[in-house]
Short mmCIF file of C-alpha atoms in Angstrom, two decimals:
data_model
loop_
_atom_site.label_atom_id
_atom_site.label_comp_id
_atom_site.label_asym_id
_atom_site.label_seq_id
_atom_site.Cartn_x
_atom_site.Cartn_y
_atom_site.Cartn_z
CA GLY G 133 26.83 -14.41 22.63
CA ALA G 134 26.36 -13.40 19.02
CA VAL G 135 24.97 -9.89 18.66
CA VAL G 136 23.30 -8.33 15.66
CA SER G 137 22.56 -4.63 15.58
CA GLN G 138 20.34 -2.57 13.34
CA HIS G 139 20.41 1.13 12.63
CA PRO G 140 18.30 3.11 12.86
CA SER G 141 15.89 1.57 15.35
CA TRP G 142 13.09 3.71 13.98
CA VAL G 143 12.72 6.12 11.10
CA ILE G 144 10.00 8.39 9.80
CA CYS G 145 10.22 9.61 6.23
CA LYS G 146 8.12 11.35 3.62
CA SER G 147 6.53 9.47 0.77
CA GLY G 148 8.83 9.24 -2.22
CA THR G 149 12.10 9.35 -0.31
CA SER G 150 14.58 6.50 0.15
CA VAL G 151 15.58 4.99 3.46
CA LYS G 152 18.65 2.87 4.25
CA ILE G 153 18.69 0.35 7.10
CA GLU G 154 21.93 -1.20 8.30
CA CYS G 155 22.37 -4.64 9.79
CA ARG G 156 25.66 -5.49 11.50
CA SER G 157 26.99 -8.64 13.10
CA LEU G 158 29.07 -7.26 15.95
CA ASP G 159 31.15 -10.20 17.12
CA PHE G 160 31.08 -12.72 14.30
CA GLN G 161 31.36 -12.88 10.55
CA ALA G 162 28.17 -13.59 8.66
CA THR G 163 28.34 -14.97 5.17
CA THR G 164 24.56 -15.01 4.99
CA MET G 165 22.09 -12.42 6.17
CA PHE G 166 18.32 -12.40 5.90
CA TRP G 167 15.84 -9.55 5.72
CA TYR G 168 12.31 -9.95 7.09
CA ARG G 169 9.28 -7.71 7.22
CA GLN G 170 6.67 -7.91 9.95
CA PHE G 171 3.31 -6.14 9.83
CA PRO G 172 1.36 -5.62 13.06
CA LYS G 173 0.02 -8.86 14.51
CA GLN G 174 1.43 -10.79 11.57
CA SER G 175 4.27 -13.19 11.11
CA LEU G 176 7.79 -12.43 9.97
CA MET G 177 7.92 -12.74 6.21
CA LEU G 178 11.26 -13.39 4.55
CA MET G 179 12.01 -10.76 1.94
CA ALA G 180 15.43 -11.76 0.73
CA THR G 181 18.58 -13.69 1.47
CA SER G 182 21.91 -12.00 0.94
CA ASN G 183 25.31 -13.61 0.69
CA GLU G 184 28.48 -11.60 1.04
CA GLY G 185 29.83 -10.52 -2.30
CA SER G 186 26.93 -11.74 -4.42
CA LYS G 187 23.48 -10.58 -5.44
CA ALA G 188 20.61 -11.07 -3.04
CA THR G 189 17.94 -13.70 -3.63
CA TYR G 190 14.47 -12.25 -3.32
CA GLU G 191 11.32 -14.08 -2.30
CA GLN G 192 8.40 -14.22 -4.66
CA GLY G 193 6.42 -11.00 -4.64
CA VAL G 194 9.24 -8.81 -3.31
CA GLU G 195 10.34 -6.10 -5.73
CA LYS G 196 14.10 -6.19 -6.01
CA ASP G 197 14.24 -2.73 -7.55
CA LYS G 198 12.34 -1.28 -4.63
CA PHE G 199 14.15 -3.10 -1.85
CA LEU G 200 17.85 -2.86 -2.64
CA ILE G 201 20.08 -5.15 -0.62
CA ASN G 202 23.84 -4.88 -0.41
CA HIS G 203 26.05 -7.29 1.53
CA ALA G 204 29.39 -5.66 0.98
CA SER G 205 31.29 -7.20 3.90
CA LEU G 206 31.09 -10.15 6.27
CA THR G 207 29.64 -7.95 9.01
CA LEU G 208 27.36 -5.54 7.20
CA SER G 209 24.25 -5.78 5.06
CA THR G 210 22.07 -2.84 4.07
CA LEU G 211 18.46 -2.65 2.95
CA THR G 212 17.41 0.45 1.03
CA VAL G 213 13.72 1.11 0.56
CA THR G 214 13.55 3.25 -2.55
CA SER G 215 10.71 5.69 -3.23
CA ALA G 216 8.99 4.66 -0.02
CA HIS G 217 5.21 4.80 0.24
CA PRO G 218 2.87 4.50 3.24
CA GLU G 219 2.23 0.82 2.46
CA ASP G 220 5.94 0.19 3.05
CA SER G 221 5.50 1.17 6.68
CA SER G 222 6.46 -1.92 8.66
CA PHE G 223 8.92 -3.49 11.08
CA TYR G 224 12.04 -4.63 9.24
CA ILE G 225 14.19 -7.26 10.93
CA CYS G 226 17.48 -8.72 9.79
CA SER G 227 19.15 -11.91 10.88
CA ALA G 228 22.70 -13.10 10.43
CA MET G 229 24.14 -16.57 10.20
CA PRO G 230 27.75 -17.23 11.24
CA ALA G 231 30.02 -18.60 8.58
CA SER G 232 29.93 -22.08 10.12
CA GLY G 233 26.30 -21.94 11.18
CA SER G 234 23.08 -23.62 10.15
CA THR G 235 19.37 -23.07 10.44
CA ASP G 236 19.37 -22.95 14.23
CA THR G 237 22.03 -20.29 14.44
CA GLN G 238 20.33 -17.33 12.86
CA TYR G 239 20.74 -14.37 15.18
CA PHE G 240 18.16 -11.63 14.86
CA GLY G 241 18.61 -7.91 15.10
CA PRO G 242 16.31 -5.73 17.21
CA GLY G 243 14.40 -4.48 14.17
CA THR G 244 13.80 -1.13 12.52
CA ARG G 245 10.38 0.46 12.55
CA LEU G 246 9.73 2.41 9.35
CA THR G 247 6.88 4.87 9.11
CA VAL G 248 6.23 6.52 5.76
CA LEU G 249 4.04 9.61 5.87
CA GLN Z 113 -3.88 -22.64 3.39
CA LYS Z 114 -0.87 -21.24 5.22
CA GLU Z 115 2.12 -23.50 5.58
CA VAL Z 116 2.23 -22.84 9.33
CA GLU Z 117 -0.81 -22.12 11.49
CA GLN Z 118 -0.64 -20.61 14.95
CA ASP Z 119 -3.39 -19.25 17.17
CA PRO Z 120 -2.64 -15.54 17.67
CA GLY Z 121 -4.19 -15.43 21.15
CA PRO Z 122 -3.92 -13.51 23.35
CA LEU Z 123 -3.47 -16.20 25.96
CA SER Z 124 -3.80 -14.89 29.50
CA VAL Z 125 -2.72 -17.06 32.46
CA PRO Z 126 -1.94 -16.52 36.15
CA GLU Z 127 1.62 -16.66 37.40
CA GLY Z 128 2.73 -20.23 38.08
CA ALA Z 129 0.47 -21.80 35.45
CA ILE Z 130 1.62 -24.26 32.82
CA VAL Z 131 1.37 -22.72 29.38
CA SER Z 132 0.84 -24.73 26.21
CA LEU Z 133 1.56 -23.13 22.84
CA ASN Z 134 0.98 -24.95 19.58
CA CYS Z 135 1.51 -24.82 15.83
CA THR Z 136 0.31 -27.01 13.02
CA TYR Z 137 1.86 -27.25 9.61
CA SER Z 138 0.99 -28.69 6.24
CA ASN Z 139 4.33 -29.57 4.64
CA SER Z 140 5.77 -32.89 5.73
CA ALA Z 141 9.18 -31.85 4.36
CA PHE Z 142 9.88 -29.64 7.37
CA GLN Z 143 12.75 -31.10 9.40
CA TYR Z 144 13.80 -28.31 11.72
CA PHE Z 145 11.46 -26.79 14.30
CA MET Z 146 12.10 -23.75 16.42
CA TRP Z 147 10.39 -21.56 18.98
CA TYR Z 148 11.25 -17.89 19.27
CA ARG Z 149 10.25 -15.34 21.89
CA GLN Z 150 9.66 -11.77 20.77
CA TYR Z 151 9.14 -8.87 23.12
CA SER Z 152 7.30 -5.83 21.87
CA ARG Z 153 9.30 -3.88 19.27
CA LYS Z 154 12.26 -6.26 19.55
CA GLY Z 155 13.74 -8.93 17.34
CA PRO Z 156 12.99 -12.65 17.94
CA GLU Z 157 15.14 -14.62 20.36
CA LEU Z 158 15.65 -18.34 19.85
CA LEU Z 159 14.25 -20.39 22.75
CA MET Z 160 14.19 -23.98 21.54
CA TYR Z 161 15.40 -25.89 18.53
CA THR Z 162 14.41 -29.44 17.60
CA TYR Z 163 15.42 -31.58 14.67
CA SER Z 164 12.80 -34.06 13.45
CA SER Z 165 10.45 -35.62 16.02
CA GLY Z 166 10.77 -35.87 19.76
CA ASN Z 167 10.98 -33.82 22.90
CA LYS Z 168 13.53 -31.37 24.15
CA GLU Z 169 13.70 -29.77 27.57
CA ASP Z 170 15.56 -26.68 28.71
CA GLY Z 171 14.80 -25.41 32.18
CA ARG Z 172 11.13 -24.45 32.35
CA PHE Z 173 10.66 -24.94 28.61
CA THR Z 174 9.78 -28.18 26.80
CA ALA Z 175 9.40 -28.47 23.05
CA GLN Z 176 7.59 -31.37 21.41
CA VAL Z 177 7.40 -32.33 17.75
CA ASP Z 178 4.90 -34.84 16.39
CA LYS Z 179 5.66 -35.17 12.70
CA SER Z 180 2.95 -37.78 12.16
CA SER Z 181 0.34 -35.22 13.20
CA LYS Z 182 2.26 -32.22 11.83
CA TYR Z 183 1.96 -30.60 15.24
CA ILE Z 184 4.49 -28.92 17.49
CA SER Z 185 4.14 -27.63 21.02
CA LEU Z 186 6.00 -25.48 23.52
CA PHE Z 187 5.26 -25.90 27.22
CA ILE Z 188 6.26 -23.34 29.81
CA ARG Z 189 6.19 -24.50 33.43
CA ASP Z 190 5.88 -22.16 36.41
CA SER Z 191 5.12 -19.24 34.13
CA GLN Z 192 6.35 -15.83 35.22
CA PRO Z 193 5.21 -12.30 34.32
CA SER Z 194 8.55 -11.92 32.53
CA ASP Z 195 7.41 -14.66 30.14
CA SER Z 196 4.81 -12.25 28.75
CA ALA Z 197 5.73 -11.89 25.10
CA THR Z 198 4.81 -13.16 21.66
CA TYR Z 199 5.93 -16.71 20.93
CA LEU Z 200 6.65 -17.59 17.32
CA CYS Z 201 7.07 -21.07 15.94
CA ALA Z 202 9.31 -21.46 12.91
CA MET Z 203 10.16 -24.34 10.62
CA SER Z 204 12.64 -25.13 7.92
CA TYR Z 205 13.41 -27.68 5.22
CA ASN Z 206 17.03 -28.62 4.69
CA THR Z 207 17.77 -25.02 3.78
CA ASP Z 208 18.26 -21.88 5.78
CA LYS Z 209 14.86 -20.39 4.99
CA LEU Z 210 12.62 -20.13 8.03
CA ILE Z 211 8.82 -20.21 7.77
CA PHE Z 212 7.23 -18.49 10.74
CA GLY Z 213 3.83 -18.80 12.35
CA THR Z 214 1.91 -15.63 13.14
CA GLY Z 215 2.87 -15.79 16.81
CA THR Z 216 0.83 -16.26 19.99
CA ARG Z 217 0.70 -13.37 22.42
CA LEU Z 218 1.08 -14.59 26.01
CA GLN Z 219 0.21 -12.56 29.08
CA VAL Z 220 1.15 -13.87 32.53
CA PHE Z 221 -0.46 -11.86 35.29
CA PRO Z 222 0.78 -11.82 38.92
#
């Protein structure tokens, strides 16, 4: 089956530092990847959609200068949280869609738990 | 009003019970309906996918969509302790963007 990995699985950082999270599709090529954020006991909220080789599309209310997304290859997308603050502490989940896929074929990564002190 | 409403639970049932999980939604434009299972500190796993109205069955799982009532359901028969997880409904228009419910936490006790 299609596997999506994320690295790191958890990270603790100091306020004001930047953190990079990687999302990789291990056995398929993904032209589209999605980044979600999930606060405790809340739903997954889509942050942005990234397409390989083009700029990411951010959802309303998500600061594109704070959450930098790069989709440099068909198997890798990165999310960088710049100048992180405690309110950015959350569970970040990516999903990847195969090149020939549709809505029902988004494969989710295991998530990255970010804690900002 | 949220686009998708889901009771957060927790829902606690004995092993072997039939579980009913539900979501309501407000936007009649939704065409694709999904149920995901999420274990603690893990990413969601797709369980069921339904296009438009109707029922779909897969093993112990049955998904129902009633577009006239804007109501979807997931039934789990012969529930097992391993079914204990958070169940998320998700919906989509004709695009790739998924709108998730808040999730219902299910606990199946032996």
